[in-house]
mmCIF file of C-alpha atoms and ligand atoms in Angstrom:
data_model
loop_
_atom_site.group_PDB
_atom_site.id
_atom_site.type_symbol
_atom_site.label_atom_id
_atom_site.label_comp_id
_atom_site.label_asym_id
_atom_site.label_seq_id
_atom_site.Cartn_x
_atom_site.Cartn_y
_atom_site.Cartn_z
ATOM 1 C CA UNK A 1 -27.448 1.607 6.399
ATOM 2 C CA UNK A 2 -23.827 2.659 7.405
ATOM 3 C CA UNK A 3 -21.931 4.046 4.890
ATOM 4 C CA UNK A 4 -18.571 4.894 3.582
ATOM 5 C CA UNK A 5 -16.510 5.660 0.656
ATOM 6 C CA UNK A 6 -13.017 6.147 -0.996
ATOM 7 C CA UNK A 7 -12.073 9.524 -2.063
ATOM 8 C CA UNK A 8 -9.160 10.061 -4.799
ATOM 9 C CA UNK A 9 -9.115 11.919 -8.037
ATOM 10 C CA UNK A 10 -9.548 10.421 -10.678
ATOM 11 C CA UNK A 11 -11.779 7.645 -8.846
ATOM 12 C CA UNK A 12 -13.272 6.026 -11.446
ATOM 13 C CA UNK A 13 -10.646 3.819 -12.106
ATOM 14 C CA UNK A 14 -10.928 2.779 -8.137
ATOM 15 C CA UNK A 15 -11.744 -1.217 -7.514
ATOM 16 C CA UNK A 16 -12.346 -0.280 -3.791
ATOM 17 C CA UNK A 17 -16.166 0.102 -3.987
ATOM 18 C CA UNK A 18 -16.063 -3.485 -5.532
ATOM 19 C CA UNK A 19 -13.883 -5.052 -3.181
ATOM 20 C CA UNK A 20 -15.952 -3.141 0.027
ATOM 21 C CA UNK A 21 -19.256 -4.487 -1.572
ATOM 22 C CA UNK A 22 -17.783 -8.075 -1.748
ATOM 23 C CA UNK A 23 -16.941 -8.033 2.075
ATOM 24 C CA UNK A 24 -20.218 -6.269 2.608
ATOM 25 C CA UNK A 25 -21.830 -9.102 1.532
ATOM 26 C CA UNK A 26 -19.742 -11.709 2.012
ATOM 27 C CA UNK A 27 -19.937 -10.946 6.052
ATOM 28 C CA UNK A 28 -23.847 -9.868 5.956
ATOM 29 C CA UNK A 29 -22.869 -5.622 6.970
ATOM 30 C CA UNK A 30 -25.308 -3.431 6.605
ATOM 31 C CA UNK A 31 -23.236 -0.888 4.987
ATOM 32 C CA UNK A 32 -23.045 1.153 1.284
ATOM 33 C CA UNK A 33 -19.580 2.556 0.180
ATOM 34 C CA UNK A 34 -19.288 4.535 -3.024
ATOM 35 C CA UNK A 35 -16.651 6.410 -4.905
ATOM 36 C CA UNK A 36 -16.337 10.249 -4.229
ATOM 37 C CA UNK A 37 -14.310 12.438 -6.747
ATOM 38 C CA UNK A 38 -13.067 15.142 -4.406
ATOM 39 C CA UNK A 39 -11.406 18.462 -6.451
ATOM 40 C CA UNK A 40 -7.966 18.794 -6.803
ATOM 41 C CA UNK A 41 -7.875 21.585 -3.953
ATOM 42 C CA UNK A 42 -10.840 20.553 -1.993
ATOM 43 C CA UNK A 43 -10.291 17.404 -0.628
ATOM 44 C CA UNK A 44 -11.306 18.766 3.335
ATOM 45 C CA UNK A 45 -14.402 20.074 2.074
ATOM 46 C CA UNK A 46 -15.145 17.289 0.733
ATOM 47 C CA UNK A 47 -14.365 14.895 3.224
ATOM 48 C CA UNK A 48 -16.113 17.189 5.746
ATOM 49 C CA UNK A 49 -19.621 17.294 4.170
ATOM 50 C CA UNK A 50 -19.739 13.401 3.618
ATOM 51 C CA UNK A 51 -18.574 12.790 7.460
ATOM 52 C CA UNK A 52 -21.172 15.588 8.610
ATOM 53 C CA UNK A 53 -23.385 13.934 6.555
ATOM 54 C CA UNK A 54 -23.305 10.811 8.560
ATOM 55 C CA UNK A 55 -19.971 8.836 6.807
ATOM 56 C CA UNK A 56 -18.822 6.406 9.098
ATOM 57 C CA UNK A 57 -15.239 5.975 7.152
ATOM 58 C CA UNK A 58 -13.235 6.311 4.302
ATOM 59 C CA UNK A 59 -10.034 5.456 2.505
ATOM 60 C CA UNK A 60 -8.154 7.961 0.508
ATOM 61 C CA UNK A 61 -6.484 7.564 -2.397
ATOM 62 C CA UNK A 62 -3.879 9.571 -4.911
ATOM 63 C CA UNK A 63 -3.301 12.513 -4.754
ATOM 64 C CA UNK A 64 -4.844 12.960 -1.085
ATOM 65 C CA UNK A 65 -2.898 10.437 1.697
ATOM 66 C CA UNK A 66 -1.217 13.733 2.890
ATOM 67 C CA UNK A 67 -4.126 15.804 2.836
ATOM 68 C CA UNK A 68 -6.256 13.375 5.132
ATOM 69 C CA UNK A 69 -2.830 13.762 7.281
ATOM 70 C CA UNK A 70 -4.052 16.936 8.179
ATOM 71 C CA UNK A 71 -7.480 16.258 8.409
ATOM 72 C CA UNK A 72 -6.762 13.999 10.676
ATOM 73 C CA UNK A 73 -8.002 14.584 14.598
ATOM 74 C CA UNK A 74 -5.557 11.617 15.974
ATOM 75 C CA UNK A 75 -3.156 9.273 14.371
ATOM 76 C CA UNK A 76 -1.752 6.320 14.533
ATOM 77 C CA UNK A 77 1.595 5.929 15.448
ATOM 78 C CA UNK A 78 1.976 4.120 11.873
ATOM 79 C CA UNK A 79 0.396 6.974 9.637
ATOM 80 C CA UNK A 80 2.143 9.272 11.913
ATOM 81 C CA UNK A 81 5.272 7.887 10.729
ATOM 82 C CA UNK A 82 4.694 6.611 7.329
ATOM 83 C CA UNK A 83 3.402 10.367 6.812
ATOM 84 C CA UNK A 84 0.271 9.276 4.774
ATOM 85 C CA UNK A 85 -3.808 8.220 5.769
ATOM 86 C CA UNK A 86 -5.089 5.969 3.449
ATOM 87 C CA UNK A 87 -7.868 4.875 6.149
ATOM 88 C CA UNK A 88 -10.598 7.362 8.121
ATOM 89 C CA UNK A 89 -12.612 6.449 10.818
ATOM 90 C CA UNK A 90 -15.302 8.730 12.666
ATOM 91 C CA UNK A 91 -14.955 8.032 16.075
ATOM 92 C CA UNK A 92 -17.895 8.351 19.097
ATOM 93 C CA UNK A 93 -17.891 12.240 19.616
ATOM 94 C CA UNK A 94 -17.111 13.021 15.926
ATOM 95 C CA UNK A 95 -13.605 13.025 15.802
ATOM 96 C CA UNK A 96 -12.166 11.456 12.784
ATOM 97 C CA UNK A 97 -8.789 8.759 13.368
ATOM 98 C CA UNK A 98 -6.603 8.453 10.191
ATOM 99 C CA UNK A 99 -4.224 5.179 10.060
ATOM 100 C CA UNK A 100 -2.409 3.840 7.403
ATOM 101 C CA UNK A 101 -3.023 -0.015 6.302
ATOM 102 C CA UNK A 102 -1.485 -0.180 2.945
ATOM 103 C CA UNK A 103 2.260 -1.529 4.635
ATOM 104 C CA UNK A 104 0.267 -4.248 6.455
ATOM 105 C CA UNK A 105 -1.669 -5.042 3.156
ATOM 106 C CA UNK A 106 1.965 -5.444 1.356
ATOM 107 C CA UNK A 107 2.839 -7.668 4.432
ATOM 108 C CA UNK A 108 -0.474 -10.023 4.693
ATOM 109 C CA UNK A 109 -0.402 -10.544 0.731
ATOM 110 C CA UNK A 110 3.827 -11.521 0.947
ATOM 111 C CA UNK A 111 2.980 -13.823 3.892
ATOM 112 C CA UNK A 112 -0.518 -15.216 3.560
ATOM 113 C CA UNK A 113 -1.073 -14.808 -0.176
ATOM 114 C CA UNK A 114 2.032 -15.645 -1.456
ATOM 115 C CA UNK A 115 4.135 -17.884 1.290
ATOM 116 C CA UNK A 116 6.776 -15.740 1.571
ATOM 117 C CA UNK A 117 8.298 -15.404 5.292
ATOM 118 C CA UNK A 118 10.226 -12.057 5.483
ATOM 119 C CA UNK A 119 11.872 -13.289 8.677
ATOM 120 C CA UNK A 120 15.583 -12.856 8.282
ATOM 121 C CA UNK A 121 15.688 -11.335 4.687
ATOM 122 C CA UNK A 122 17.267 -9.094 3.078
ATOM 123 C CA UNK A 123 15.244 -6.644 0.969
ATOM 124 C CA UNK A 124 15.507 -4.037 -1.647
ATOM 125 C CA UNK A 125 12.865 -0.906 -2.060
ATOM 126 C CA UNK A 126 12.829 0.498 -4.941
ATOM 127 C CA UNK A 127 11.472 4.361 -4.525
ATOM 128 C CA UNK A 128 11.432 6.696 -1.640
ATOM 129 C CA UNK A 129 7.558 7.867 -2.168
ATOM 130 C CA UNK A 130 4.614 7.956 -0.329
ATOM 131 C CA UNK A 131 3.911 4.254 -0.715
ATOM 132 C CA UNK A 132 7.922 3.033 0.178
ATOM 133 C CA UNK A 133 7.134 5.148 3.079
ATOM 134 C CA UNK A 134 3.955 3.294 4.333
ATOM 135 C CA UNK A 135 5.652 -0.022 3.994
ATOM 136 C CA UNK A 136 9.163 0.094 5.940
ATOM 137 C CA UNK A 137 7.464 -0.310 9.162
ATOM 138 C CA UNK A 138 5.234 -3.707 8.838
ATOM 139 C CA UNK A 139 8.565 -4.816 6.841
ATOM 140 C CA UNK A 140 10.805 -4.390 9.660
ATOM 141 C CA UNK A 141 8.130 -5.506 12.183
ATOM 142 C CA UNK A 142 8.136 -8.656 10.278
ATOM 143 C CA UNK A 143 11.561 -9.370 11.291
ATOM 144 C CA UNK A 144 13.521 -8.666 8.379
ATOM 145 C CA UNK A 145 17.559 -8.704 8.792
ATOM 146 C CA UNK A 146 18.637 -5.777 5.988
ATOM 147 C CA UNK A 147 16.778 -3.287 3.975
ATOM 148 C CA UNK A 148 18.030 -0.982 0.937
ATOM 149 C CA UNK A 149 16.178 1.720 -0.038
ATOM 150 C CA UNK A 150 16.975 3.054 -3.426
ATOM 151 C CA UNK A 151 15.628 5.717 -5.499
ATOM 152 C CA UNK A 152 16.341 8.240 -8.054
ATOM 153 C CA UNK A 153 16.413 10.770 -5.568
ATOM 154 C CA UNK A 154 19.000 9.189 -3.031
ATOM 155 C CA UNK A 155 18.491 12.227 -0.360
ATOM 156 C CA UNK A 156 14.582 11.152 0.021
ATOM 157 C CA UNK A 157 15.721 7.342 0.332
ATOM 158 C CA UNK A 158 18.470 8.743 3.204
ATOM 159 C CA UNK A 159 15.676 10.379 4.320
ATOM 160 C CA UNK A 160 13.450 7.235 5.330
ATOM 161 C CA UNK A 161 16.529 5.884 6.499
ATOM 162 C CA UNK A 162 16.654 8.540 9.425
ATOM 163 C CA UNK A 163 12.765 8.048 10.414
ATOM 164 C CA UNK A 164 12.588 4.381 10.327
ATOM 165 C CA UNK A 165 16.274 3.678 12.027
ATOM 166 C CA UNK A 166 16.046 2.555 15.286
ATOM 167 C CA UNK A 167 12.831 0.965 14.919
ATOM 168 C CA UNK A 168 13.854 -2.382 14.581
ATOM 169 C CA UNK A 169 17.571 -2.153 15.903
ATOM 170 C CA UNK A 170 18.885 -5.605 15.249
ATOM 171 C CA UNK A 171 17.661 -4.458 11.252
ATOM 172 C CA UNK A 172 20.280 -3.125 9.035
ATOM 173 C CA UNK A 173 19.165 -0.346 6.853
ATOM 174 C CA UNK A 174 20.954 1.760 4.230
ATOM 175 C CA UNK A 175 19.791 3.880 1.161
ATOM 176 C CA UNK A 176 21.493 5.067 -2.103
ATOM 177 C CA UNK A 177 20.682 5.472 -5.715
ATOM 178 C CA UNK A 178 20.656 2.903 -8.844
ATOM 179 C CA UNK A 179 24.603 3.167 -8.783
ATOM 180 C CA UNK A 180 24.602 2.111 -5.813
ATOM 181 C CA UNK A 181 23.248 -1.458 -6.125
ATOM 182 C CA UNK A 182 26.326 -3.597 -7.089
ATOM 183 C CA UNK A 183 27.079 -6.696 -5.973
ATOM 184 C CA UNK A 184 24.490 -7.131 -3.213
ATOM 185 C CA UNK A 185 22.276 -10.000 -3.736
ATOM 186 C CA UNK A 186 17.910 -9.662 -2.085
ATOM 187 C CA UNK A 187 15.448 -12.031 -1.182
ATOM 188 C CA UNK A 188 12.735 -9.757 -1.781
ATOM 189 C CA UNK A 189 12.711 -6.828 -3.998
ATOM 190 C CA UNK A 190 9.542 -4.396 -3.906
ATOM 191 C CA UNK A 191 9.015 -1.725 -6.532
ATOM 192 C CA UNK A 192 7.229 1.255 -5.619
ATOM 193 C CA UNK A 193 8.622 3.670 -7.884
ATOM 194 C CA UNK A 194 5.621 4.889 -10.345
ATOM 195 C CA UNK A 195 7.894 4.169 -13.443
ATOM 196 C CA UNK A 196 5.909 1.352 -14.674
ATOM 197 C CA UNK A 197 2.854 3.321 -14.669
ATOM 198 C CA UNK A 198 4.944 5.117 -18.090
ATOM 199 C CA UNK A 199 6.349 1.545 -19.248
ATOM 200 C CA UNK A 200 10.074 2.453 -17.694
ATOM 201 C CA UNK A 201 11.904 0.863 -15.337
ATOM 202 C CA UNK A 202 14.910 2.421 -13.154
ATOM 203 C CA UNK A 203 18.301 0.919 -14.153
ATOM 204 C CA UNK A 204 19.296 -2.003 -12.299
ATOM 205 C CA UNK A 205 22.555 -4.187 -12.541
ATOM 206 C CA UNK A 206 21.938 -8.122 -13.511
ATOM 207 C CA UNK A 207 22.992 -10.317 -10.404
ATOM 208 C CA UNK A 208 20.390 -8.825 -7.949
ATOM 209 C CA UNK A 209 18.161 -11.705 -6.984
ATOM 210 C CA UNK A 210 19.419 -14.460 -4.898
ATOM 211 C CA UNK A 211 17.916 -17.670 -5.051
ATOM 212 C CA UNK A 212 14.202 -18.328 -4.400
ATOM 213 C CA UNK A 213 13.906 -14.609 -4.743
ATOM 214 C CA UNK A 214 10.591 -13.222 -5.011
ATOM 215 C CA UNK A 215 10.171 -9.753 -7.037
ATOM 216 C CA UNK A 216 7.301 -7.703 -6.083
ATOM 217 C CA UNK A 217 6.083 -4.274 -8.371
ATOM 218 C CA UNK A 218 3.106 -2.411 -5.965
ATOM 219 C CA UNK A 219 1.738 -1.787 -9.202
ATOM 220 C CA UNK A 220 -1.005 -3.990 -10.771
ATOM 221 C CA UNK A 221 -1.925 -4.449 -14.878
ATOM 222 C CA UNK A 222 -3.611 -6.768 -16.902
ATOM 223 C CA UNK A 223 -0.175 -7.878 -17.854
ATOM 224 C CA UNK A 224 3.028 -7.945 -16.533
ATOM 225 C CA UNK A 225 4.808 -4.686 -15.877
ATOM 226 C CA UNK A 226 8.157 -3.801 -16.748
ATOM 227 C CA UNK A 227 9.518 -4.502 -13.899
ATOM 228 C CA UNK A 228 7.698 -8.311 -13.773
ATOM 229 C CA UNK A 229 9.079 -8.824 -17.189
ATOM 230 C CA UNK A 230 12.557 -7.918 -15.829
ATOM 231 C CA UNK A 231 12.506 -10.185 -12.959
ATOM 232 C CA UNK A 232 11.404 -12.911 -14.771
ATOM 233 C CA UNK A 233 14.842 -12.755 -17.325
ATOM 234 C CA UNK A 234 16.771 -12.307 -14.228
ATOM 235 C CA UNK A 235 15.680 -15.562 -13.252
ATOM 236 C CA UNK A 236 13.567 -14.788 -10.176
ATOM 237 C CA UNK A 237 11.809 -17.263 -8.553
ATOM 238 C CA UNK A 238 8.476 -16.130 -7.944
ATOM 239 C CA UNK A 239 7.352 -12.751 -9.733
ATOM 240 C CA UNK A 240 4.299 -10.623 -8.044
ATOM 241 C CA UNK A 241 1.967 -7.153 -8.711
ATOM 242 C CA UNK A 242 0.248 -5.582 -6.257
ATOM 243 C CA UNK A 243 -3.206 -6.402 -6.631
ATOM 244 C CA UNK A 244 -2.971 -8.993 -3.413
ATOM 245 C CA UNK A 245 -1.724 -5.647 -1.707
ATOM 246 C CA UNK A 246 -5.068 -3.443 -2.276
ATOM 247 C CA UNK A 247 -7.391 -6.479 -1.497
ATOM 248 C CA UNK A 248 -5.485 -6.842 1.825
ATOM 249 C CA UNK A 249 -5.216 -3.316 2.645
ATOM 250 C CA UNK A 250 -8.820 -2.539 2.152
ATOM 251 C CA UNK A 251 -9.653 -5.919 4.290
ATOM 252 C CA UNK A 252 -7.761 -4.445 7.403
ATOM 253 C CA UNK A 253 -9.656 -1.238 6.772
ATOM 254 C CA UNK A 254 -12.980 -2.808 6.960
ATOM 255 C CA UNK A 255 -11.803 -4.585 10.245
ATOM 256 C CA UNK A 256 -11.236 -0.963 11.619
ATOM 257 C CA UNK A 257 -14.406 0.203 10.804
ATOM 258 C CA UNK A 258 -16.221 -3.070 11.303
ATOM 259 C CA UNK A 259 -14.280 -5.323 13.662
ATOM 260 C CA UNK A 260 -15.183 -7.972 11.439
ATOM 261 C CA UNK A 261 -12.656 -9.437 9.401
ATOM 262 C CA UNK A 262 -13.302 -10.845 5.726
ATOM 263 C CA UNK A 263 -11.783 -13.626 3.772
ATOM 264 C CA UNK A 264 -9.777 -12.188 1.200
ATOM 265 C CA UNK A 265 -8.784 -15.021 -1.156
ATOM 266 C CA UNK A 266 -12.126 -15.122 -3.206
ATOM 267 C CA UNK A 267 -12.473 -11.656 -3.169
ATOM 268 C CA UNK A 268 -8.819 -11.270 -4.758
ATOM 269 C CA UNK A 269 -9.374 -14.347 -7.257
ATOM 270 C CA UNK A 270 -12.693 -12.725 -8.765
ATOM 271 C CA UNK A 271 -10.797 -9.625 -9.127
ATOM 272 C CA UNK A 272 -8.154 -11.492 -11.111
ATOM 273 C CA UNK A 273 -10.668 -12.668 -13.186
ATOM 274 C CA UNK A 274 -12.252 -9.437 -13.728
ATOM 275 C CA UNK A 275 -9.061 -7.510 -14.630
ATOM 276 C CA UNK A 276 -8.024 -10.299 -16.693
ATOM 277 C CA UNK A 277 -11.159 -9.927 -18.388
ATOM 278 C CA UNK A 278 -10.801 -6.357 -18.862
HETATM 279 P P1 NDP B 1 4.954 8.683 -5.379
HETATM 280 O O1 NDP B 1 4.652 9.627 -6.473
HETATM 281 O O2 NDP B 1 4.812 9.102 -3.969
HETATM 282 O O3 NDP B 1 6.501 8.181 -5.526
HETATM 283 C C1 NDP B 1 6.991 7.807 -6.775
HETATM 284 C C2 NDP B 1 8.367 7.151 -6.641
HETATM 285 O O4 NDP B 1 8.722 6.634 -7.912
HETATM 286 C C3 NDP B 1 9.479 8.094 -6.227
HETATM 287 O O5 NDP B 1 10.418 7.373 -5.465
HETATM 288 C C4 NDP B 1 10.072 8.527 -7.588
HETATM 289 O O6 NDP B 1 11.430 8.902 -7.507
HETATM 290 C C5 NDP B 1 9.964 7.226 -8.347
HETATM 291 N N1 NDP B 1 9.871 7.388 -9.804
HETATM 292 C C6 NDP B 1 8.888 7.993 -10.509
HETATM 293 N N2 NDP B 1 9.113 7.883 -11.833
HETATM 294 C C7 NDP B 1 10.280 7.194 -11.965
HETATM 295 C C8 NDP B 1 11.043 6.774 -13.085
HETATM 296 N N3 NDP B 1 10.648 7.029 -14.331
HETATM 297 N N4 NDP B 1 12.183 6.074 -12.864
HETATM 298 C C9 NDP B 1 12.568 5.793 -11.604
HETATM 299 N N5 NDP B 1 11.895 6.176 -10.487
HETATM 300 C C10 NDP B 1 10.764 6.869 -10.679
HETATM 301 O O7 NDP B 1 4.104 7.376 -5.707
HETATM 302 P P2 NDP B 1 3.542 6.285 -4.661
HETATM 303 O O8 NDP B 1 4.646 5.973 -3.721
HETATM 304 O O9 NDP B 1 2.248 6.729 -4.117
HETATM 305 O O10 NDP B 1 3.233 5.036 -5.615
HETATM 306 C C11 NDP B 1 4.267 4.218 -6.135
HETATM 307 C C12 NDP B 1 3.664 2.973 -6.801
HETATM 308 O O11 NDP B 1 3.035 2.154 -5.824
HETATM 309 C C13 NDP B 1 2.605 3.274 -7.872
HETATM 310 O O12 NDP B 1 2.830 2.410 -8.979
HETATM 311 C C14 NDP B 1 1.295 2.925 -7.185
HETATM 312 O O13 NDP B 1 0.334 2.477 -8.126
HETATM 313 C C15 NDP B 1 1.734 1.780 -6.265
HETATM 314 N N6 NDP B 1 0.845 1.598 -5.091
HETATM 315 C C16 NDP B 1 0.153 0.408 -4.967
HETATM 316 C C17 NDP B 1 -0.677 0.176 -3.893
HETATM 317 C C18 NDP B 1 -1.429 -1.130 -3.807
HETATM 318 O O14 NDP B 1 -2.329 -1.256 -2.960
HETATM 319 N N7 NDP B 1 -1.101 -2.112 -4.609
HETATM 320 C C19 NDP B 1 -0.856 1.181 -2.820
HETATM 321 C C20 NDP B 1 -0.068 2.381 -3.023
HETATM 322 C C21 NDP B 1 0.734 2.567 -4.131
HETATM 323 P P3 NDP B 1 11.873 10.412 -7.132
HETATM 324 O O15 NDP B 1 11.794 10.495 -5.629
HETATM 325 O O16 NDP B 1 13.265 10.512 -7.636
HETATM 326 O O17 NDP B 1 10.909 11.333 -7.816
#
C-alpha cells in the first residue's frame, strides 16, 4: 500500500481524503491517503516524519503552501513563481519536488467543467493572495488578452503585476484597488479574496460584466456566496464556486504522483450531492 496525505490545520474540514479515495478506487491504485493535522509551527516536522516514514506525497493546505516552499528540495518553475506548494512528491533518492496545481485546477474546471474558453478574454482577479498568485500563470497560458488584478491592498496586486509581466507578452496586465474598476467591462471575473468566508464582499461598481460573462468565487458553500448572489443581480450569465477547482486540482496531483489520470466529473457530482446534503 502506497500512501499519502494532505496536511493543513484545521484538516478536518478537508474533502481531499474523499476525493483521493474516489480516484483510488475509481482507477484500481493501491494507495491510502489520510488527513494529517500538522501544529501551527511544526509543519516540517511533520511533513518530515510522514515522508521518512515511507509517504509517497502530499498536498498542503492553509496555513502551510509557503512553508512546503521551503521544504521543498526542487520546484517547479510554476510553484517557484506562484510562491506556494500545494502538491509534494518524494522523488527516487528521497528528495521531495513541490509544484503547485491549484491554477491548472481553476483552468481545467473554467474549460472542461464549465465551457468557458479563456482565449482572448479579458479578466478581472479579485485579491492579490496566495491563491490569485497560483492562478495568473495557467490564466495567461490559456491565452487570455487582458487581466486586472484588484485588491484591497493595491501594492500586493502591483506586485503580481511585476512577477507575472512578461510572461505572456501579447497579454495586457494592470492592477489597482476597488476605485479603480470603473467603466471596464470582463468576461470572466474570479474572486479569490477570503471575504466571503465572513459574508462580505469588496465594493464593486454595477456595469462590470459584459455579456455572456461568467463570475467565478474560488470559494465553495452549500449556498451561494456573496459574491454569487452579487453576480447573479448584475445579470451575469453563468455564476460559479470553486468546488470544480479542488476536484481538478487534486486530479492533476494524483497524475503527478500516479501518472494515471482520473475522471473527474462523477467524482465532482457526488461531492455536490454530498455538500448539498450537508
Ligand atoms: P489569502 O489569505 O492568501 O488572501 C486573501 C485575499 O483576500 C487578499 O487579497 C486580501 O486582501 C483579501 N481579503 C481578505 N478579506 C477581505 C475583505 N473583507 N474584503 C476584501 N478583500 C479581502 O487567501 P487565499 O488566497 O489562500 O484564499 C482566497 C480564497 O480562495 C479563499 O476563499 C479560499 O477558500 C479560496 N481557495 C479555493 C481553492 C479551491 O480549490 N477552490 C484553492 C485555494 C483557495 P489584502 O491583501 O488587502 O489583505
Amino acid at each position: 500500500m502506497d500512501h499519502y496525505a494532505v496536511f493543513g490545520n484545521p484538516i478536518a474540514h478537508s474533502k481531499s481524503p474523499q476525493i483521493h479515495g474516489w480516484f483510488a478506487e475509481q482507477t484500481g491504485q493501491q494507495m491510502d491517503y489520510r488527513a494529517i493535522l500538522a501544529p501551527e509551527d511544526d509543519f516540517e516536522g511533520s511533513a518530515r516524519q510522514f515522508f521518512d516514514a515511507g509517504g509517497l506525497g502530499a498536498n498542503v493546505t492553509v496555513p502551510f503552501k509557503l512553508d512546503a516552499l521551503v521544504f521543498s528540495d526542487q520546484l517547479s518553475p510554476r510553484a517557484r513563481r506562484a510562491g506556494a506548494v500545494n502538491t509534494l512528491q518524494k522523488g527516487k533518492n528521497g528528495e521531495i519536488y513541490g509544484d503547485n496545481t491549484d491554477g491548472i485546477g481553476l483552468v481545467r474546471d473554467l474549460s472542461d467543467n464549465l465551457g468557458f474558453n479563456l482565449r482572448g478574454k479579458r479578466v478581472l482577479l479579485l485579491g492579490a493572495g496566495g491563491a490569485s498568485r497560483g492562478v495568473i500563470e495557467p490564466l495567461l497560458k490559456a491565452g487570455i488578452a487582458r487581466l486586472k488584478i484588484a485588491n484591497r491592498t493595491p501594492e500586493k496586486a502591483q506586485q503580481l503585476v511585476q512577477i507575472f509581466h512578461g510572461l505572456q507578452p501579447d497579454a495586457e496586465l494592470s492592477a489597482g484597488n476597488w476605485a479603480s474598476l470603473n467603466a471596464s467591462q470582463y468576461d470572466l471575473i474570479l474572486n479569490a479574496t477570503s471575504a466571503s468566508l465572513s459574508g462580505d464582499l469588496p465594493p464593486l461598481p454595477d456595469g462590470l460584466l459584459a455579456a455572456g460573462a461568467l463570475a467565478y468565487d474560488l470559494m465553495y458553500a452549500r449556498q451561494a456566496t456573496p459574491f454569487m448572489r452579487w453576480a447573479e443581480a448584475q445579470g451575469a450569465a453563468q455564476v460559479a464556486d470553486g468546488l470544480g477547482m479542488l476536484v481538478e486540482q487534486a486530479a492533476e496531483a494524483f497524475f503527478l504522483w500516479r501518472q494515471v489520470r482520473p475522471q473527474t466529473s462523477g467524482v465532482l457530482q457526488r461531492l455536490r450531492e454530498q455538500l448539498m446534503a450537508g
